[in-house]
Amino acid sequence: MPGGESGTPDEDGLEDVQEMTTADMTVYEAVAALNMENRPATVAAVAAMTGFPEDSVRRCLGTLTDGGRLVPEGDAYTLGTHDWGLEY
């Protein structure tokens, strides 16, 4: 299983998906849904989709970006490297 020890990044620098907080996972899924709809995953769009305050969304986006799960593109985000599928 990637990540080895709990919370330890794997060879790609990603932590085990099971180590993501509920808020991080919710934000990640919102970005994925927006990406699949070809809509920009901006802070405002993710906040509207999740109901989270924009400050909370920014923190989660930062964590997910730092962990390699998301890639910033201008003022929006796209999915980074991942080893598990999403179905919408």
Short mmCIF file of C-alpha atoms in Angstrom, two decimals:
data_model
loop_
_atom_site.label_atom_id
_atom_site.label_comp_id
_atom_site.label_asym_id
_atom_site.label_seq_id
_atom_site.Cartn_x
_atom_site.Cartn_y
_atom_site.Cartn_z
CA MET A 1 0.00 0.00 0.00
CA PRO A 2 1.42 3.42 -0.89
CA GLY A 3 2.58 5.54 1.97
CA GLY A 4 3.83 2.67 4.08
CA GLU A 5 3.58 3.87 7.66
CA SER A 6 0.55 5.90 8.64
CA GLY A 7 1.02 9.49 7.54
CA THR A 8 4.35 8.80 5.87
CA PRO A 9 4.62 10.09 2.30
CA ASP A 10 5.28 7.44 -0.36
CA GLU A 11 7.85 7.70 -3.14
CA ASP A 12 5.68 10.30 -4.93
CA GLY A 13 5.51 12.47 -1.80
CA LEU A 14 1.84 11.64 -1.21
CA GLU A 15 0.46 10.60 2.14
CA ASP A 16 -1.84 7.60 2.31
CA VAL A 17 -5.33 8.70 1.26
CA GLN A 18 -6.63 7.28 4.53
CA GLU A 19 -4.64 9.97 6.35
CA MET A 20 -6.63 12.80 4.76
CA THR A 21 -9.04 14.61 7.08
CA THR A 22 -12.74 14.58 6.32
CA ALA A 23 -12.53 18.26 5.31
CA ASP A 24 -9.55 17.59 3.02
CA MET A 25 -11.39 14.68 1.39
CA THR A 26 -14.53 16.76 0.92
CA VAL A 27 -12.54 19.57 -0.71
CA TYR A 28 -10.63 17.07 -2.87
CA GLU A 29 -13.89 15.50 -4.04
CA ALA A 30 -15.34 18.93 -4.84
CA VAL A 31 -12.27 19.77 -6.94
CA ALA A 32 -12.59 16.41 -8.71
CA ALA A 33 -16.29 16.99 -9.42
CA LEU A 34 -15.64 20.49 -10.76
CA ASN A 35 -12.76 19.19 -12.90
CA MET A 36 -15.00 16.47 -14.35
CA GLU A 37 -17.57 19.15 -15.26
CA ASN A 38 -14.80 21.23 -16.89
CA ARG A 39 -15.51 24.00 -14.39
CA PRO A 40 -12.68 25.86 -12.63
CA ALA A 41 -12.14 24.66 -9.07
CA THR A 42 -11.65 28.07 -7.48
CA VAL A 43 -11.85 28.76 -3.76
CA ALA A 44 -15.30 30.31 -4.25
CA ALA A 45 -16.59 27.38 -6.33
CA VAL A 46 -15.30 24.79 -3.84
CA ALA A 47 -16.72 26.78 -0.91
CA ALA A 48 -20.12 26.96 -2.63
CA MET A 49 -20.07 23.23 -3.38
CA THR A 50 -18.98 22.13 0.11
CA GLY A 51 -20.63 24.79 2.26
CA PHE A 52 -17.26 25.39 3.97
CA PRO A 53 -16.05 28.94 4.69
CA GLU A 54 -13.49 30.17 2.14
CA ASP A 55 -10.74 30.31 4.81
CA SER A 56 -11.29 26.62 5.55
CA VAL A 57 -11.26 25.79 1.85
CA ARG A 58 -7.99 27.71 1.42
CA ARG A 59 -6.39 25.72 4.27
CA CYS A 60 -7.51 22.42 2.77
CA LEU A 61 -6.39 23.43 -0.72
CA GLY A 62 -3.00 24.37 0.72
CA THR A 63 -2.67 21.05 2.52
CA LEU A 64 -3.72 19.11 -0.57
CA THR A 65 -1.36 21.12 -2.79
CA ASP A 66 1.56 20.68 -0.37
CA GLY A 67 0.83 16.94 -0.32
CA GLY A 68 0.81 16.73 -4.12
CA ARG A 69 -2.88 15.82 -4.35
CA LEU A 70 -3.82 19.07 -6.14
CA VAL A 71 -2.02 21.32 -8.58
CA PRO A 72 -2.71 25.07 -8.64
CA GLU A 73 -3.43 26.51 -12.09
CA GLY A 74 -3.90 30.26 -11.83
CA ASP A 75 -6.66 30.82 -9.31
CA ALA A 76 -8.06 27.28 -9.72
CA TYR A 77 -6.93 23.75 -8.85
CA THR A 78 -6.74 20.45 -10.72
CA LEU A 79 -6.12 16.92 -9.51
CA GLY A 80 -2.51 15.96 -8.96
CA THR A 81 -1.07 12.47 -8.92
CA HIS A 82 -3.38 9.90 -7.40
CA ASP A 83 -3.54 6.15 -7.28
CA TRP A 84 -7.22 5.62 -6.70
CA GLY A 85 -10.29 6.17 -8.84
CA LEU A 86 -13.20 8.54 -8.48
CA GLU A 87 -16.64 7.79 -9.82
CA TYR A 88 -19.21 10.53 -10.39
#
